[in-house]
Short mmCIF file of C-alpha atoms and ligand atoms in Angstrom, two decimals:
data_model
loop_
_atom_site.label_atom_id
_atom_site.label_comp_id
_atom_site.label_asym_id
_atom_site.label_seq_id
_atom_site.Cartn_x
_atom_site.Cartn_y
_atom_site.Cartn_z
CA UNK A 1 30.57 -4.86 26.62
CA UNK A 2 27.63 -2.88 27.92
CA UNK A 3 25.21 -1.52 25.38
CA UNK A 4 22.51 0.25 27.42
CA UNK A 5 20.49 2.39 24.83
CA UNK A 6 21.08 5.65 25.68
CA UNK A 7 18.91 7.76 22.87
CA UNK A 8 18.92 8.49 19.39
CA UNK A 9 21.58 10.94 19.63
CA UNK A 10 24.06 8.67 20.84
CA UNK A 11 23.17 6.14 18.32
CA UNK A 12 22.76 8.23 15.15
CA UNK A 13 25.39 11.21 16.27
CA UNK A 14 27.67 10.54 12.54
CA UNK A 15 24.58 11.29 10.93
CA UNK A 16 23.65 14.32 13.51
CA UNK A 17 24.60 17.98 13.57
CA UNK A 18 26.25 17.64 17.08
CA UNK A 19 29.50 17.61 18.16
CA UNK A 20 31.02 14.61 19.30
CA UNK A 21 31.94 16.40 22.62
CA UNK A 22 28.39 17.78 23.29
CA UNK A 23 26.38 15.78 25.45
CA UNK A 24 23.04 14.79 24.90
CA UNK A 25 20.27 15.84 26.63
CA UNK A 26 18.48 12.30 26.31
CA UNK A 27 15.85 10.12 28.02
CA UNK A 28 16.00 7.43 25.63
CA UNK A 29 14.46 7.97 23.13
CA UNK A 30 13.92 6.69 19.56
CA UNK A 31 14.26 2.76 19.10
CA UNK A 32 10.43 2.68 18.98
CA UNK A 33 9.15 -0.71 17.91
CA UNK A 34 7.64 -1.72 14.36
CA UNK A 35 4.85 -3.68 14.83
CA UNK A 36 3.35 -6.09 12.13
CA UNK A 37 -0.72 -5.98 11.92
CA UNK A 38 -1.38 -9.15 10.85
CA UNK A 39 -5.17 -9.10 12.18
CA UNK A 40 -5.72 -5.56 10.47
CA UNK A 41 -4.33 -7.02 7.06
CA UNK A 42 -6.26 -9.65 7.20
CA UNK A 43 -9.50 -8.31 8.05
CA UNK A 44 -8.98 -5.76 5.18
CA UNK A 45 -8.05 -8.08 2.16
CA UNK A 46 -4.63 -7.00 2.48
CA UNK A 47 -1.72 -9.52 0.98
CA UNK A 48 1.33 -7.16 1.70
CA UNK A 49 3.25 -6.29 5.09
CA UNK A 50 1.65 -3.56 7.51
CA UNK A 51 3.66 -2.03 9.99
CA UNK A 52 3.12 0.62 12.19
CA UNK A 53 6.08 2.39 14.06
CA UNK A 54 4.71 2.98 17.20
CA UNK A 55 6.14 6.24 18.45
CA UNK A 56 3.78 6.45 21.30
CA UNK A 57 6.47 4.56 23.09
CA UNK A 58 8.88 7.48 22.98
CA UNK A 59 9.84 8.74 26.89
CA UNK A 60 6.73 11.44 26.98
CA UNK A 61 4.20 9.45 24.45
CA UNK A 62 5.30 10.72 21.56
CA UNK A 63 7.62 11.46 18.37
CA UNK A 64 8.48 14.66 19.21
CA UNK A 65 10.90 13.40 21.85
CA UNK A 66 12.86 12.30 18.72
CA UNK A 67 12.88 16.16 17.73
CA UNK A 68 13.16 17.46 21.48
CA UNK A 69 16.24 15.79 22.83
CA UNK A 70 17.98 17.49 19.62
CA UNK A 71 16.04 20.53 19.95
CA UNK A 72 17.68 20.99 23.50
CA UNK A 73 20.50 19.55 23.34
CA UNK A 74 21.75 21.95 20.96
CA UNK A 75 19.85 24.97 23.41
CA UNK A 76 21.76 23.56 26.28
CA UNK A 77 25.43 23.80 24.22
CA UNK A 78 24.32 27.59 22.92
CA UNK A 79 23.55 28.50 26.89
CA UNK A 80 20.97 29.04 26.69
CA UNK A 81 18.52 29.15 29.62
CA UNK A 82 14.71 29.10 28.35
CA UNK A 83 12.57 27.71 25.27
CA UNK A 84 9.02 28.64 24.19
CA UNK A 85 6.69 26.61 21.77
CA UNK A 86 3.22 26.64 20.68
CA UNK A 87 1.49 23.31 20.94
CA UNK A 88 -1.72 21.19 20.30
CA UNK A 89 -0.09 19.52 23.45
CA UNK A 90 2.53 16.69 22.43
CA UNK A 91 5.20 18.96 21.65
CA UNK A 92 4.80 20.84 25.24
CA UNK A 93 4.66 17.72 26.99
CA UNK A 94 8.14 16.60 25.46
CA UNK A 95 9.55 20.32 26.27
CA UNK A 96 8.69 19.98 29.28
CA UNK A 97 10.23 16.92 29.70
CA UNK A 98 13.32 18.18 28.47
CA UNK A 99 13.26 21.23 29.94
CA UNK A 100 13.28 19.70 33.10
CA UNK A 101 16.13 17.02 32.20
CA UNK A 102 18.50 19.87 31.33
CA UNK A 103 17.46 22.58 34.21
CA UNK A 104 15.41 25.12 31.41
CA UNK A 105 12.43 26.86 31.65
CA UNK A 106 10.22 25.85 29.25
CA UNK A 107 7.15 28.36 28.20
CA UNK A 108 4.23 26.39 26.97
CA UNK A 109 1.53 27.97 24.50
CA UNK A 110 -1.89 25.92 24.45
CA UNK A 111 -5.20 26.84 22.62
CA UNK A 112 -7.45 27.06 25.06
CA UNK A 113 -9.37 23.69 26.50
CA UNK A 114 -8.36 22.28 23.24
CA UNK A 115 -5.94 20.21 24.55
CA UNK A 116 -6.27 16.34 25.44
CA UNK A 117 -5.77 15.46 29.59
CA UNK A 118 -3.01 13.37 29.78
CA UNK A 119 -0.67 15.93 27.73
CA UNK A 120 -1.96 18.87 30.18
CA UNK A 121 -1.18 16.76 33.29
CA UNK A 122 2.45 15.83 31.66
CA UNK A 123 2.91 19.73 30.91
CA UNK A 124 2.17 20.34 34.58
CA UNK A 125 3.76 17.97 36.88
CA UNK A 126 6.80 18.86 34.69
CA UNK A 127 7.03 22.39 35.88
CA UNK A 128 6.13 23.97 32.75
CA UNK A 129 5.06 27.65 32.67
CA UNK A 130 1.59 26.95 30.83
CA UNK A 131 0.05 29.87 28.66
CA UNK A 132 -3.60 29.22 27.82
CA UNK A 133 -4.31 31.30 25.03
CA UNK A 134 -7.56 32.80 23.17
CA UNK A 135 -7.26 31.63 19.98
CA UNK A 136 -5.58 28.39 18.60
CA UNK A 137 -2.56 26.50 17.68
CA UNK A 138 -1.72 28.73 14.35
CA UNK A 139 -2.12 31.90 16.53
CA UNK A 140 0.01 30.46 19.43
CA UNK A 141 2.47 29.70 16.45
CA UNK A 142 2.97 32.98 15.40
CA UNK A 143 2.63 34.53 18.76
CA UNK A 144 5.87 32.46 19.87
CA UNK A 145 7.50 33.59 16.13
CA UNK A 146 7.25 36.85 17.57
CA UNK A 147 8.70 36.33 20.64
CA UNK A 148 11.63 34.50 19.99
CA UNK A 149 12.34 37.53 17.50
CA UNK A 150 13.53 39.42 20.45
CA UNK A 151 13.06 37.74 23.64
CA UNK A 152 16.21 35.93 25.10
CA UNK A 153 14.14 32.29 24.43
CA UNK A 154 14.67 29.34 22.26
CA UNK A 155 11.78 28.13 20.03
CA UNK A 156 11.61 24.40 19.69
CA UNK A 157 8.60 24.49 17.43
CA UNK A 158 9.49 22.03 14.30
CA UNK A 159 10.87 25.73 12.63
CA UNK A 160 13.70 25.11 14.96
CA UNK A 161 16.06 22.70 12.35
CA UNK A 162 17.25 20.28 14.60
CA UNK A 163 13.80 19.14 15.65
CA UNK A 164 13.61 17.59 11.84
CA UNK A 165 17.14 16.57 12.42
CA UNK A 166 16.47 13.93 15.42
CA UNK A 167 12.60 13.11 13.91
CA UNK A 168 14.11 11.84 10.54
CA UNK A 169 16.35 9.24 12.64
CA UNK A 170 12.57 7.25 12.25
CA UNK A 171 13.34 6.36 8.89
CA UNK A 172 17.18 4.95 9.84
CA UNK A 173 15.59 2.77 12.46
CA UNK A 174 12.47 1.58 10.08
CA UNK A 175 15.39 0.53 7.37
CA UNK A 176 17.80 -0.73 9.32
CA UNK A 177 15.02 -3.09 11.34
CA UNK A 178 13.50 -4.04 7.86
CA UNK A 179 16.83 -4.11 5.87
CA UNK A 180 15.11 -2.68 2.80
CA UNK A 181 13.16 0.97 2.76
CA UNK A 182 9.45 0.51 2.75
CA UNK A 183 7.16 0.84 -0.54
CA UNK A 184 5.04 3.09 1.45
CA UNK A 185 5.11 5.25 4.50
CA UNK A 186 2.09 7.01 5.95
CA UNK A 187 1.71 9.88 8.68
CA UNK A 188 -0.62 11.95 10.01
CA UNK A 189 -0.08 15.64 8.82
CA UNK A 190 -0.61 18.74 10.79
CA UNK A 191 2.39 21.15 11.39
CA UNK A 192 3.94 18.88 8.94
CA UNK A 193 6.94 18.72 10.55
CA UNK A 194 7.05 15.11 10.61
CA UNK A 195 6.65 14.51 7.21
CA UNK A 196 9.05 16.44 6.15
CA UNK A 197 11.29 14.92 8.54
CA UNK A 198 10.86 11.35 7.48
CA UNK A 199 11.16 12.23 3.74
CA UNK A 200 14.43 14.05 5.03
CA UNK A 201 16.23 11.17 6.35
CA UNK A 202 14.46 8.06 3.75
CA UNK A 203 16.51 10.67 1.20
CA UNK A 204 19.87 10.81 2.95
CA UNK A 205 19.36 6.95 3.35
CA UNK A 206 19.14 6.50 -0.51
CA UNK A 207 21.39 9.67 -1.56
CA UNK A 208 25.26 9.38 -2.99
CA UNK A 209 27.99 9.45 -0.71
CA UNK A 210 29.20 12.61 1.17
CA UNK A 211 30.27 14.25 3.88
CA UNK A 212 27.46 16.17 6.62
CA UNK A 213 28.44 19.84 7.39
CA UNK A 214 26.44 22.15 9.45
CA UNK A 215 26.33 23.56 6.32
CA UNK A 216 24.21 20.56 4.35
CA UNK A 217 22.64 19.29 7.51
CA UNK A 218 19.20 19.95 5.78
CA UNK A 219 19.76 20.11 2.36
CA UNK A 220 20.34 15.86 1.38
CA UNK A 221 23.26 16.52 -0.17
CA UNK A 222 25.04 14.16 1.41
CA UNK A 223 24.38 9.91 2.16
CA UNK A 224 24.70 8.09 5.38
CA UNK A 225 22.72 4.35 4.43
CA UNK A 226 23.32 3.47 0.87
CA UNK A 227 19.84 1.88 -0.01
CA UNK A 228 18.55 2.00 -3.44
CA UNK A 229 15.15 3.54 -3.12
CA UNK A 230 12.53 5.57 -1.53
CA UNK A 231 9.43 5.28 -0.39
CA UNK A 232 5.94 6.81 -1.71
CA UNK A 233 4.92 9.42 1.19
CA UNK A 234 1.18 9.73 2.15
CA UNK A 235 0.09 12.37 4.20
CA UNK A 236 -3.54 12.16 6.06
CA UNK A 237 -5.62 15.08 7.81
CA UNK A 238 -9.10 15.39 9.31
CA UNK A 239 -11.41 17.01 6.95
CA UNK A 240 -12.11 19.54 8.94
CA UNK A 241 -8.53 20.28 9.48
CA UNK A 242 -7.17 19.77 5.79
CA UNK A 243 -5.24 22.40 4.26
CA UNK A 244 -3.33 20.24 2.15
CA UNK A 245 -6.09 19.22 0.47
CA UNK A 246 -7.92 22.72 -0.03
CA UNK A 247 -4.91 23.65 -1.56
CA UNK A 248 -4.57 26.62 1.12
CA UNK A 249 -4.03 27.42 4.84
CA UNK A 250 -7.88 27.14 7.08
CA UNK A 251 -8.00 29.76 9.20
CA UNK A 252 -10.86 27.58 12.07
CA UNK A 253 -9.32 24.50 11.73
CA UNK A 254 -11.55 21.49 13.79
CA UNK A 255 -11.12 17.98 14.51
CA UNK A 256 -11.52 15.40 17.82
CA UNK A 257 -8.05 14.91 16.53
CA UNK A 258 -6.92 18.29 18.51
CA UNK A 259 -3.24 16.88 18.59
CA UNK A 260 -3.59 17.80 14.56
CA UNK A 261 -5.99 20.78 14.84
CA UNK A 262 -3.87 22.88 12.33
CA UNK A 263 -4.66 24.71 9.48
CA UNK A 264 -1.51 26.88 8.89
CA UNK A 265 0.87 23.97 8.80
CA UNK A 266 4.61 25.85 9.10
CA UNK A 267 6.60 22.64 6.91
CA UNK A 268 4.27 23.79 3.77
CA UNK A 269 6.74 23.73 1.32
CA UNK A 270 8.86 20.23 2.50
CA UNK A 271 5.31 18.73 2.92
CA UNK A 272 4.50 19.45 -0.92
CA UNK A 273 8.06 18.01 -1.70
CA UNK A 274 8.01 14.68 0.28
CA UNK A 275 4.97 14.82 -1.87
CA UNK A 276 5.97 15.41 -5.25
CA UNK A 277 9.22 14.21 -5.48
CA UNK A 278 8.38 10.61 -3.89
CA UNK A 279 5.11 10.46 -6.07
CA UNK A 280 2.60 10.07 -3.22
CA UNK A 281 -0.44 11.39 -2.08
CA UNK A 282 -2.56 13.30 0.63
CA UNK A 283 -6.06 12.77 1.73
CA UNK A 284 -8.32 13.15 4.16
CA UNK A 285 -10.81 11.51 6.61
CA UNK A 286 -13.93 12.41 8.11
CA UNK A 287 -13.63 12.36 12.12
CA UNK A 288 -15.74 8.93 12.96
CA UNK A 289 -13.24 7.04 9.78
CA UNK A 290 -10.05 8.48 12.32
CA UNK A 291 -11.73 7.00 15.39
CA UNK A 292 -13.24 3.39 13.79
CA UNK A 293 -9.31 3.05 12.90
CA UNK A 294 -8.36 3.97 15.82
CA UNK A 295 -10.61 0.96 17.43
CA UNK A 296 -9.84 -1.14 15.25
CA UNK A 297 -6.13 -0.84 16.39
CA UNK A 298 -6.97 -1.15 19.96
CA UNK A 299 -9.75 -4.16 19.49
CA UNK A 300 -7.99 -6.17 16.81
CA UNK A 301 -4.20 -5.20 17.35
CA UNK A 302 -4.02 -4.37 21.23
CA UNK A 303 -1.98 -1.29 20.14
CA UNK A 304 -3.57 2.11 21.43
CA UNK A 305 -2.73 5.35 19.73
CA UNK A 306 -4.58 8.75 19.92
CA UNK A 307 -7.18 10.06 17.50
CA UNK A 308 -4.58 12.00 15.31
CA UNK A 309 -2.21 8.96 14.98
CA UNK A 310 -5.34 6.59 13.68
CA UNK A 311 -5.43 9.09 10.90
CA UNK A 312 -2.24 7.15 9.11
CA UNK A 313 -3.96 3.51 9.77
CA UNK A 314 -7.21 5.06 8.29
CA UNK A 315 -6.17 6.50 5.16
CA UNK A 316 -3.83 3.25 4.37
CA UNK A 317 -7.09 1.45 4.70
CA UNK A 318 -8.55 3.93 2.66
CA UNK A 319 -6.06 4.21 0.14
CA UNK A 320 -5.71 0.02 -0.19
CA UNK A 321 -9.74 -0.25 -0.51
CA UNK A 322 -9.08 2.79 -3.51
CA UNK A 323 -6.35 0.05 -5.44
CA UNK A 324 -3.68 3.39 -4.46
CA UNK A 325 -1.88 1.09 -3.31
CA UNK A 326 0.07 -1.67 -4.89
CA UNK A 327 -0.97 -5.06 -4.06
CA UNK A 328 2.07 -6.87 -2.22
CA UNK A 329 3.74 -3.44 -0.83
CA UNK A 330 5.26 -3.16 2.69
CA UNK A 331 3.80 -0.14 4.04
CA UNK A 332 4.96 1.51 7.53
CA UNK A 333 2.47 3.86 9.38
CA UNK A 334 4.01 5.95 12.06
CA UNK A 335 1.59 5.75 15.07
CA UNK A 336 2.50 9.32 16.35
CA UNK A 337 1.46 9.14 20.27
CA UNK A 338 0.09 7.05 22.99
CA UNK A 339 -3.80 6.27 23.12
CA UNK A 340 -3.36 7.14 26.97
CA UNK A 341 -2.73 10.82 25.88
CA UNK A 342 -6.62 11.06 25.28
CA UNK A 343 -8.08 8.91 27.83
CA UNK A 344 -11.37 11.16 27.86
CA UNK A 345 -11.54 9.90 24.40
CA UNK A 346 -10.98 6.53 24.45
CA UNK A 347 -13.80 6.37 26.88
CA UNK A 348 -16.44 7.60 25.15
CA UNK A 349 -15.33 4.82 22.28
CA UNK A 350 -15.19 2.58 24.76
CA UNK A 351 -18.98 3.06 25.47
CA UNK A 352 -20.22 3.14 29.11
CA UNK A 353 -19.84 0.50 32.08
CA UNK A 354 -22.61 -1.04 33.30
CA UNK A 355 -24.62 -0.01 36.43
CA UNK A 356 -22.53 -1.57 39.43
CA UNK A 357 -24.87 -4.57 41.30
CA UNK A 358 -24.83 -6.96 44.28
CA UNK A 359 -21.56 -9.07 44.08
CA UNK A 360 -23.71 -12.24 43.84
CA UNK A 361 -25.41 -10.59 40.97
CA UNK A 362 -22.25 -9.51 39.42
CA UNK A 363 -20.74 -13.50 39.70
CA UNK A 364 -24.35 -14.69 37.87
CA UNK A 365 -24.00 -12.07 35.28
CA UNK A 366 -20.03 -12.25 34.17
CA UNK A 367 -21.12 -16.58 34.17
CA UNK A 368 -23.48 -16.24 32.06
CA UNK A 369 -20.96 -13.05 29.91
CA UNK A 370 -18.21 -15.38 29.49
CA UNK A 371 -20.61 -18.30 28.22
CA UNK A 372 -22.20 -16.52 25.56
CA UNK A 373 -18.81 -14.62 24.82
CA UNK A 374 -20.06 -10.77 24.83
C1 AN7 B 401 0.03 12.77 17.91
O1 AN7 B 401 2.19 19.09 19.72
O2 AN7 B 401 1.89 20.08 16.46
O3 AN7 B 401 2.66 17.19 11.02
O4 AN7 B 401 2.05 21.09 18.93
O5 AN7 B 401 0.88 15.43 18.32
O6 AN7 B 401 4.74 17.09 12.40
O7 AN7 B 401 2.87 18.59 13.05
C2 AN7 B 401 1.51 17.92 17.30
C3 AN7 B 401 1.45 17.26 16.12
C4 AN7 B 401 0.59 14.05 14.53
C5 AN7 B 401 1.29 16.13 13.49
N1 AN7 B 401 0.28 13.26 15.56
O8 AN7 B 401 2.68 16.15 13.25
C6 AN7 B 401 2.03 19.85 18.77
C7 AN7 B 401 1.83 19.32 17.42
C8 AN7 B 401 0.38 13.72 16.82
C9 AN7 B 401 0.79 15.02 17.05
C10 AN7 B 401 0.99 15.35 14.70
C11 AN7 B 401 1.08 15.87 15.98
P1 AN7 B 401 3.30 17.32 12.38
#
């Protein structure tokens, strides 16, 4: 029998507020591989298992594909005919990718040059209509609020409920590939979305049996896995972009991190949940502690994430070196998008090339490189 993966949709759709009949609007997305860091855990004194989901593999780079293909699917069976978000830049490049897979128009809201290249060039060659605005992500956020008041538009922001819908199929695939439910998970938080997403499905995973209604659909009232736990949620910002640990929203939110340059996160109250009720923690990292994990990854793992997605690897390093975290504990770390979102980035870590020379020059120097091993 054929099995070509089609999407999370098509794999997940019992546990899915869609129709049977409806199709998806899919690229295939989801079935994102978890990757064991055996180098990291060693170099850190670690004796447990360290995963990290690596959603950076999803069609446009991220996780919000997981969230999108939902997100539009369920636009496309409504009619209707445009969507609108705000976005530090992931979620417009997966609109846009959508968007275009279904025939929409997708309107794009970006803080002005706050946004990393490689999701501006997806945006773009994707037909987007791009909207530079003055101000930043939490005034694009309620600028598109206001729109899709009135206007004839979708909005396909995280608000929109079947964005956490497809996002929390993360923690199916992390339990079904692990056949238990981690000890701990970690994300980076900035619209807190995803958080609140993955705390969503770990608790439909571990909830009593019951039937999903479009009625329930976000409420975990009802059980699709039948595991016997869940796990302890940690949630990691940038300092300067941390208002889960001030207690309060931060109205000039900063970080390199710009995909999590938030400081009125719209998921505040399912955020503080996944937190409370799963007994975990939030905390947050200075800028250079995001990008030295974010090396480390690439140098020791070969696995290249952007700035914002380092922030989970980072505080579980963090966290481990506090004793927060038990000794022996499996502990997943979603890896939110690609490295190659950011190239500008990764080059300045990368340092600069040497000055080109003769090519007889060049063959004496990589000799004598490769000898000496730097
Ligand atoms: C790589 O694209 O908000 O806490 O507009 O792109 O669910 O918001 C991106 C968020 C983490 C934070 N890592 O997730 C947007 C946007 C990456 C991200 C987050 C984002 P949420």
């Amino acid at each position: 029998m054929a099995s070509r993966y089609t999407g999370l949709i098509d794999r997940y759709r019992d546990r899915l507020p869609i129709a049977n009949e409806t199709p998806a609007v899919a690229l295939g997305e989801g079935g994102t591989p978890l990757i064991r860091l055996d180098n990291l855990a060693r170099d850190i004194g670690f004796d447990g298992d360290l995963y990290v989901k690596y959603e950076g593999l999803n069609p446009s780079g991220s996780f919000k594909d997981r969230g999108m293909t939902m997100a539009v699917t369920s636009a496309v069976a409504d009619g209707v005919d445009t969507i609108i978000c705000a976005s530090t830049g992931n979620t417009s490049a997966s609109a846009a990718a959508y968007a275009a897979r279904a025939g929409l128009t997708a309107f794009v809201l970006i803080p002005d040059g706050k946004i990393a290249t490689g999701k501006l060039a997806q945006a773009m060659i994707q037909g987007a209509r791009i909207v530079q605005i003055r101000g930043n992500f939490d005034d694009g956020m309620r600028l598109v609020k206001q729109v899709a008041e009135t206007a004839p538009v979708t909005l396909v922001n995280s608000v929109n409920p079947f964005r956490l819908q497809g996002q929390k199929t993360a923690a199916f695939e992390i339990c079904d590939e692990l056949g238990r439910v981690p000890d701990y998970h970690a994300l980076p938080v900035g619209n807190a979305g995803n958080i609140s997403a993955h705390w969503l499905g770990y608790k439909e995973l571990a909830a009593q049996p019951g039937t999903l209604t479009a009625e329930n659909c976000n409420d975990h009232s009802y059980s699709v896995g039948g595991y016997d736990k869940r796990p302890t949620m940690l949630g990691f910002q940038s300092t300067g972009a941390a208002p889960f640990l001030r207690g309060a929203a931060v109205d000039e939110p900063d970080t390199v991190a710009t995909a999590i340059r938030i400081g009125h996160p719209q998921s505040w109250n399912a955020a503080w949940a996944a937190h409370d009720e799963s007994g975990g923690h939030f905390d947050e990292l200075p800028d250079s502690e995001i990008l030295h994990a974010q090396k480390q990854l690439a140098t020791r793992e070969g696995v290249f994430c952007e700035p914002a997605s380092a922030a989970s690897i980072a505080g579980v390093m963090r966290a481990i070196e506090k004793g927060r975290i038990e000794a022996g504990s499996t502990v997943v770390c979603t890896l939110t998008g690609h490295g190659l979102k950011d190239p500008d980035r990764a080059i300045e870590q990368g340092g600069g090339l040497a000055e080109i020379e003769t090519l007889d020059a060049t063959e004496a120097a990589v000799r004598k490189r490769i000898e000496s091993g730097l």
